Short mmCIF file of N, CA and C in Angstrom, two decimals:
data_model
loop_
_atom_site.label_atom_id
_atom_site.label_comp_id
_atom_site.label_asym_id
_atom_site.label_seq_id
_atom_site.Cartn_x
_atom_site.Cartn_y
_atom_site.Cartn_z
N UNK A 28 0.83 -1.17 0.00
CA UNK A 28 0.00 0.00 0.00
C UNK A 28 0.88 1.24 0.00
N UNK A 29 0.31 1.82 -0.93
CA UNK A 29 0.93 3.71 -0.81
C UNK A 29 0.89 4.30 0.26
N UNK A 30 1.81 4.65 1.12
CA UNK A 30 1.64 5.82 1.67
C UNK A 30 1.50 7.33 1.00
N UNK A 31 0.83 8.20 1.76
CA UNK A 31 0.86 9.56 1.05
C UNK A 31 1.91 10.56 1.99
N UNK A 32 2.99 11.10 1.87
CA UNK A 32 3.76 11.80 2.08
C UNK A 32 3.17 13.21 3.00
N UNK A 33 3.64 13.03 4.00
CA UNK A 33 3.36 14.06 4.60
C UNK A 33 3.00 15.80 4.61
N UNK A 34 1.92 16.16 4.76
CA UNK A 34 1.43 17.45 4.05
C UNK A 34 1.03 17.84 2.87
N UNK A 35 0.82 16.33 1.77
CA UNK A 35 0.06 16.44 0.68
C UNK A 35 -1.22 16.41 0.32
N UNK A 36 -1.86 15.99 1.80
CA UNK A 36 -3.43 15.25 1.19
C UNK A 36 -3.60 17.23 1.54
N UNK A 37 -3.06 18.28 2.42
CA UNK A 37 -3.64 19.39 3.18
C UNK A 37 -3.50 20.29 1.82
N UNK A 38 -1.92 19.96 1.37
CA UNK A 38 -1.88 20.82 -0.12
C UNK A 38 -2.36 20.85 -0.89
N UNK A 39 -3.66 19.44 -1.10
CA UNK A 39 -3.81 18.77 -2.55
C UNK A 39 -5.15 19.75 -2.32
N UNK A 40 -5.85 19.24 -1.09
CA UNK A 40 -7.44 19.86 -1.03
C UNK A 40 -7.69 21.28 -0.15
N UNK A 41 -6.71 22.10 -0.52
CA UNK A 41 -6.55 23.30 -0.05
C UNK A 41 -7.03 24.17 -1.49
N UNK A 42 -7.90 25.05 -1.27
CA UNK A 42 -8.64 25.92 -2.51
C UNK A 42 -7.48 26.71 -3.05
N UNK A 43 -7.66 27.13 -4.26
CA UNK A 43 -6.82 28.11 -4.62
C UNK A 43 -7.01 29.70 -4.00
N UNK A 44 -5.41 30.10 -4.23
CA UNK A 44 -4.92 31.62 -3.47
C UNK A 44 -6.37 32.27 -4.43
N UNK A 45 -6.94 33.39 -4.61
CA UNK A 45 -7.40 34.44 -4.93
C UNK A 45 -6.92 35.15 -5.56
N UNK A 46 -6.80 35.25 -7.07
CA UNK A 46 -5.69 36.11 -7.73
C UNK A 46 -5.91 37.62 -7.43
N UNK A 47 -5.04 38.32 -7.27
CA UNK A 47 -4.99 39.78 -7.27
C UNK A 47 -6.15 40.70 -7.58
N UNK A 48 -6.85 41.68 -7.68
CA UNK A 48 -7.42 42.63 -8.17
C UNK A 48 -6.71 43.78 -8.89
N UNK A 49 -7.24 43.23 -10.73
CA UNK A 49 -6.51 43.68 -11.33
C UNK A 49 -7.16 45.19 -11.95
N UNK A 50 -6.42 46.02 -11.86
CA UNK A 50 -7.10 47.20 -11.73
C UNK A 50 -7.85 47.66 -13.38
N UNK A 51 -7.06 47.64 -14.40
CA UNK A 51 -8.36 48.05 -15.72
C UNK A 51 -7.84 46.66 -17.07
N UNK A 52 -8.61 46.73 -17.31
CA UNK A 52 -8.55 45.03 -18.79
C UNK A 52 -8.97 46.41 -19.65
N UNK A 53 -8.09 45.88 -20.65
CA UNK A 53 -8.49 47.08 -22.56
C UNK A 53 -9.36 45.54 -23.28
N UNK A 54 -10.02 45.56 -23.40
CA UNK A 54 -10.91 44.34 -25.12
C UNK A 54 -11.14 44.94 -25.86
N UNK A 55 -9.66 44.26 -26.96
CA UNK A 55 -9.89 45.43 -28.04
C UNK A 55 -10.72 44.15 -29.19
N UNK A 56 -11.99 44.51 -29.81
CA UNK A 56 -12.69 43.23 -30.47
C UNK A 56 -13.38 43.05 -29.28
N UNK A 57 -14.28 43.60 -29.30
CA UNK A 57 -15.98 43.71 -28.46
C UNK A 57 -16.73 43.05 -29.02
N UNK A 58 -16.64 42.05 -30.21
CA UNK A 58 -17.78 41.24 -30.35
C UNK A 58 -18.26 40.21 -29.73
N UNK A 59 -18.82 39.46 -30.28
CA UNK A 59 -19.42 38.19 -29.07
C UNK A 59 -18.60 37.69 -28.09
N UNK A 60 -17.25 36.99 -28.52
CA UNK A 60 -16.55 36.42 -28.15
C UNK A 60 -16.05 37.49 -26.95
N UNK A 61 -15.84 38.75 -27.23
CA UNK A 61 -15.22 39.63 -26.79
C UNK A 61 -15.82 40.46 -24.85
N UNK A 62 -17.04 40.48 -25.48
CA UNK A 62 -18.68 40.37 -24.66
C UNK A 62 -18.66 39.47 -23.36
N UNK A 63 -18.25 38.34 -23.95
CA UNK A 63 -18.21 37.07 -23.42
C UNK A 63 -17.47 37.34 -22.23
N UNK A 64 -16.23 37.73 -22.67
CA UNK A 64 -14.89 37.33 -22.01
C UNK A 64 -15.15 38.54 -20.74
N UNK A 65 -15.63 39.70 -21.41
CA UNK A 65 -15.75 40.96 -20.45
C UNK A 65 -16.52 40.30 -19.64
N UNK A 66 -17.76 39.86 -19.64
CA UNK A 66 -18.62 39.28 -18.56
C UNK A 66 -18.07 38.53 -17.39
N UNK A 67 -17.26 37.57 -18.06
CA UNK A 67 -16.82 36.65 -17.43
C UNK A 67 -15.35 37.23 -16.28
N UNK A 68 -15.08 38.07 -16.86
CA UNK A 68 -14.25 38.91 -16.10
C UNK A 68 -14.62 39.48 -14.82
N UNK A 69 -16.37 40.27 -15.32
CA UNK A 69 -16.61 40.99 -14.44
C UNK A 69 -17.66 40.00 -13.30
N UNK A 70 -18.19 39.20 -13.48
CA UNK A 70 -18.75 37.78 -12.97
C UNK A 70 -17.49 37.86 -11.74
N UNK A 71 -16.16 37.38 -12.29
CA UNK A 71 -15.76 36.87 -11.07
C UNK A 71 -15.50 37.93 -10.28
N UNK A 72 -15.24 38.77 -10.11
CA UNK A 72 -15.05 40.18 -9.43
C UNK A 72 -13.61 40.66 -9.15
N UNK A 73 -12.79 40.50 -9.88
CA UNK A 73 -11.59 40.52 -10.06
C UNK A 73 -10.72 41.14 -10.80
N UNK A 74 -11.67 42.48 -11.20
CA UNK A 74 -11.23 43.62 -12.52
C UNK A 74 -12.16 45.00 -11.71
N UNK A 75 -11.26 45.88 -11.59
CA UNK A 75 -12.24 47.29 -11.00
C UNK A 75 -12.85 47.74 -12.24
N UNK A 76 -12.31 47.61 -13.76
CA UNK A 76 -12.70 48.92 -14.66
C UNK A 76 -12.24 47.99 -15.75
N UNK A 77 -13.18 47.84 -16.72
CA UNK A 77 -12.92 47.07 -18.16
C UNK A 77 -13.42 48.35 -18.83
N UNK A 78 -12.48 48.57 -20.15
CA UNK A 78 -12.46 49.29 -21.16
C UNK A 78 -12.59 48.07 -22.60
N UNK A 79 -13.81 48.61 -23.04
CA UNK A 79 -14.65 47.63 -24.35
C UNK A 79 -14.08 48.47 -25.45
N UNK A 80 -13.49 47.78 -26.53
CA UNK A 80 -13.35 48.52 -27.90
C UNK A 80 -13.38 47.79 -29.06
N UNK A 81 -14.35 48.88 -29.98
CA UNK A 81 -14.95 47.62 -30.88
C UNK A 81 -14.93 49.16 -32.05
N UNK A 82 -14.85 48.67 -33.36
CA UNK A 82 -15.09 49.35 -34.70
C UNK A 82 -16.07 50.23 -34.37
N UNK A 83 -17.93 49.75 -33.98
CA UNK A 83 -18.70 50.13 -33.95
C UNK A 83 -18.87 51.06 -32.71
N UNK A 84 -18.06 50.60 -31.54
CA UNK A 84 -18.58 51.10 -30.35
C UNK A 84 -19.52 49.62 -29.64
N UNK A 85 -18.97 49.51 -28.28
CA UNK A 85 -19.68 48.67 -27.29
C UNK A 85 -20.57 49.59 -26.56
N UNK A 86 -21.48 50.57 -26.88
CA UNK A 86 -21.97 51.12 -25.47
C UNK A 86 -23.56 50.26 -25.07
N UNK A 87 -23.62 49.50 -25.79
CA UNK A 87 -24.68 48.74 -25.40
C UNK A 87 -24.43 47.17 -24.79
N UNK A 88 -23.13 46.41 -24.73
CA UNK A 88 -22.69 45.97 -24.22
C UNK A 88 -22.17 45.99 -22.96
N UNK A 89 -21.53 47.21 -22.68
CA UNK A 89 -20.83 48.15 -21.71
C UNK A 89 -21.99 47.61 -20.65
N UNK A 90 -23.03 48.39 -20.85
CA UNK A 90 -24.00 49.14 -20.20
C UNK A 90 -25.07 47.88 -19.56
N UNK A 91 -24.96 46.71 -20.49
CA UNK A 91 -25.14 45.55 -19.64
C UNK A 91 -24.60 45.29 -18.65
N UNK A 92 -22.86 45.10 -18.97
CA UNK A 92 -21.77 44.64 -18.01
C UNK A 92 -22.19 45.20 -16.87
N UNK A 93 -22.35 46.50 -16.63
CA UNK A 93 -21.88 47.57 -15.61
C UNK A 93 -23.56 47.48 -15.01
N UNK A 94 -24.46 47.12 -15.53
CA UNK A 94 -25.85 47.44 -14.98
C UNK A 94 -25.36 45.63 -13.65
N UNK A 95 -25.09 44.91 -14.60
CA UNK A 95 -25.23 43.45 -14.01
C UNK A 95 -24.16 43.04 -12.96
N UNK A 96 -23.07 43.56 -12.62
CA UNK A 96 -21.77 43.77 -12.05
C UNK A 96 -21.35 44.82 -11.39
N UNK A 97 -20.68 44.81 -10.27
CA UNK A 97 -20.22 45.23 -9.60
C UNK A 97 -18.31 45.90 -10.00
N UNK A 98 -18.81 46.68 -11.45
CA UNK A 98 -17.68 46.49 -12.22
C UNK A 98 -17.83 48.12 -13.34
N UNK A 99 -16.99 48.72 -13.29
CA UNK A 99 -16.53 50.24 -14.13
C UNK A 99 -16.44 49.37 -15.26
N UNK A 100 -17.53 49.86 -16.53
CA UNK A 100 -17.76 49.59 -17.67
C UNK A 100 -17.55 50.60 -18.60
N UNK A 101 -16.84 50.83 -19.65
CA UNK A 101 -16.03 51.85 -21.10
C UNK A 101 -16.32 51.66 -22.06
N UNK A 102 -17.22 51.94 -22.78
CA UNK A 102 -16.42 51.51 -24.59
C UNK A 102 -16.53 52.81 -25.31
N UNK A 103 -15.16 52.18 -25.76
CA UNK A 103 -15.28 53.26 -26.63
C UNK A 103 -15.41 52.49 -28.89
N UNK A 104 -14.80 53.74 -29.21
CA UNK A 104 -14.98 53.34 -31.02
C UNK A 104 -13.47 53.71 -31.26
N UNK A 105 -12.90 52.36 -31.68
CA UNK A 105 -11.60 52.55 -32.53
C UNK A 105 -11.25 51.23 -33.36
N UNK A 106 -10.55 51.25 -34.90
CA UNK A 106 -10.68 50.44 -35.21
C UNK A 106 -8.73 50.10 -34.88
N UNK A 107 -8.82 49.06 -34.46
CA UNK A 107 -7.48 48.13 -34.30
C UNK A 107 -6.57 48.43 -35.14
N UNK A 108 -7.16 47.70 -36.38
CA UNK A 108 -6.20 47.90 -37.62
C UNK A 108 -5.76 49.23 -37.78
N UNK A 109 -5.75 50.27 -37.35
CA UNK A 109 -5.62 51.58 -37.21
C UNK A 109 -4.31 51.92 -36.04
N UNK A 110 -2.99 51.71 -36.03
CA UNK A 110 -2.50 52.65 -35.02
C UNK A 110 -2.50 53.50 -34.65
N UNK A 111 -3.01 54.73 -35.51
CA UNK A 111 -3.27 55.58 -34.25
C UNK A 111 -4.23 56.12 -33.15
N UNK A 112 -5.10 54.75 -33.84
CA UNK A 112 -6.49 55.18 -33.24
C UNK A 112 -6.13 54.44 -31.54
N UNK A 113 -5.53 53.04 -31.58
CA UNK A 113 -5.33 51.98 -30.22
C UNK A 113 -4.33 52.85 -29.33
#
């Protein structure tokens, strides 16, 4: 029979640390996928201020995030492919 090594079973089923609070996320590509990811960001509560950027403008996205979350919601209009706009 295996023994288990001392102080592994406490390490194994010990939850994870809490990552940091990261102060602002840029999403540049606000579409679905983009939407998604912001949500899921602001879901876990672990972002003070997401900045949305999309061709068209996220302000109707935004304005979900920030109604549904406990979370500083932005978008603005710039297109990527554009340096001087990012």
């Amino acid at each position: 029979m295996l023994e288990t090594p001392p102080g592994l079973l406490s390490a194994v089923c010990r939850p994870p640390p809490r990552m940091p609070l990261v102060s602002t996320v840029l999403i540049i590509g606000a579409g679905d996928l983009g939407e998604r990811f912001a949500a899921g960001l602001a879901a876990a509560g672990q972002v003070e201020r997401l900045v949305l950027v999309s061709r068209s403008g996220a302000a109707e996205a935004a304005a979900t995030i920030a109604s549904s979350y406990d979370c500083v919601v932005e978008s603005m209009a710039a297109d990527a492919r554009q340096p001087d706009e990012v």
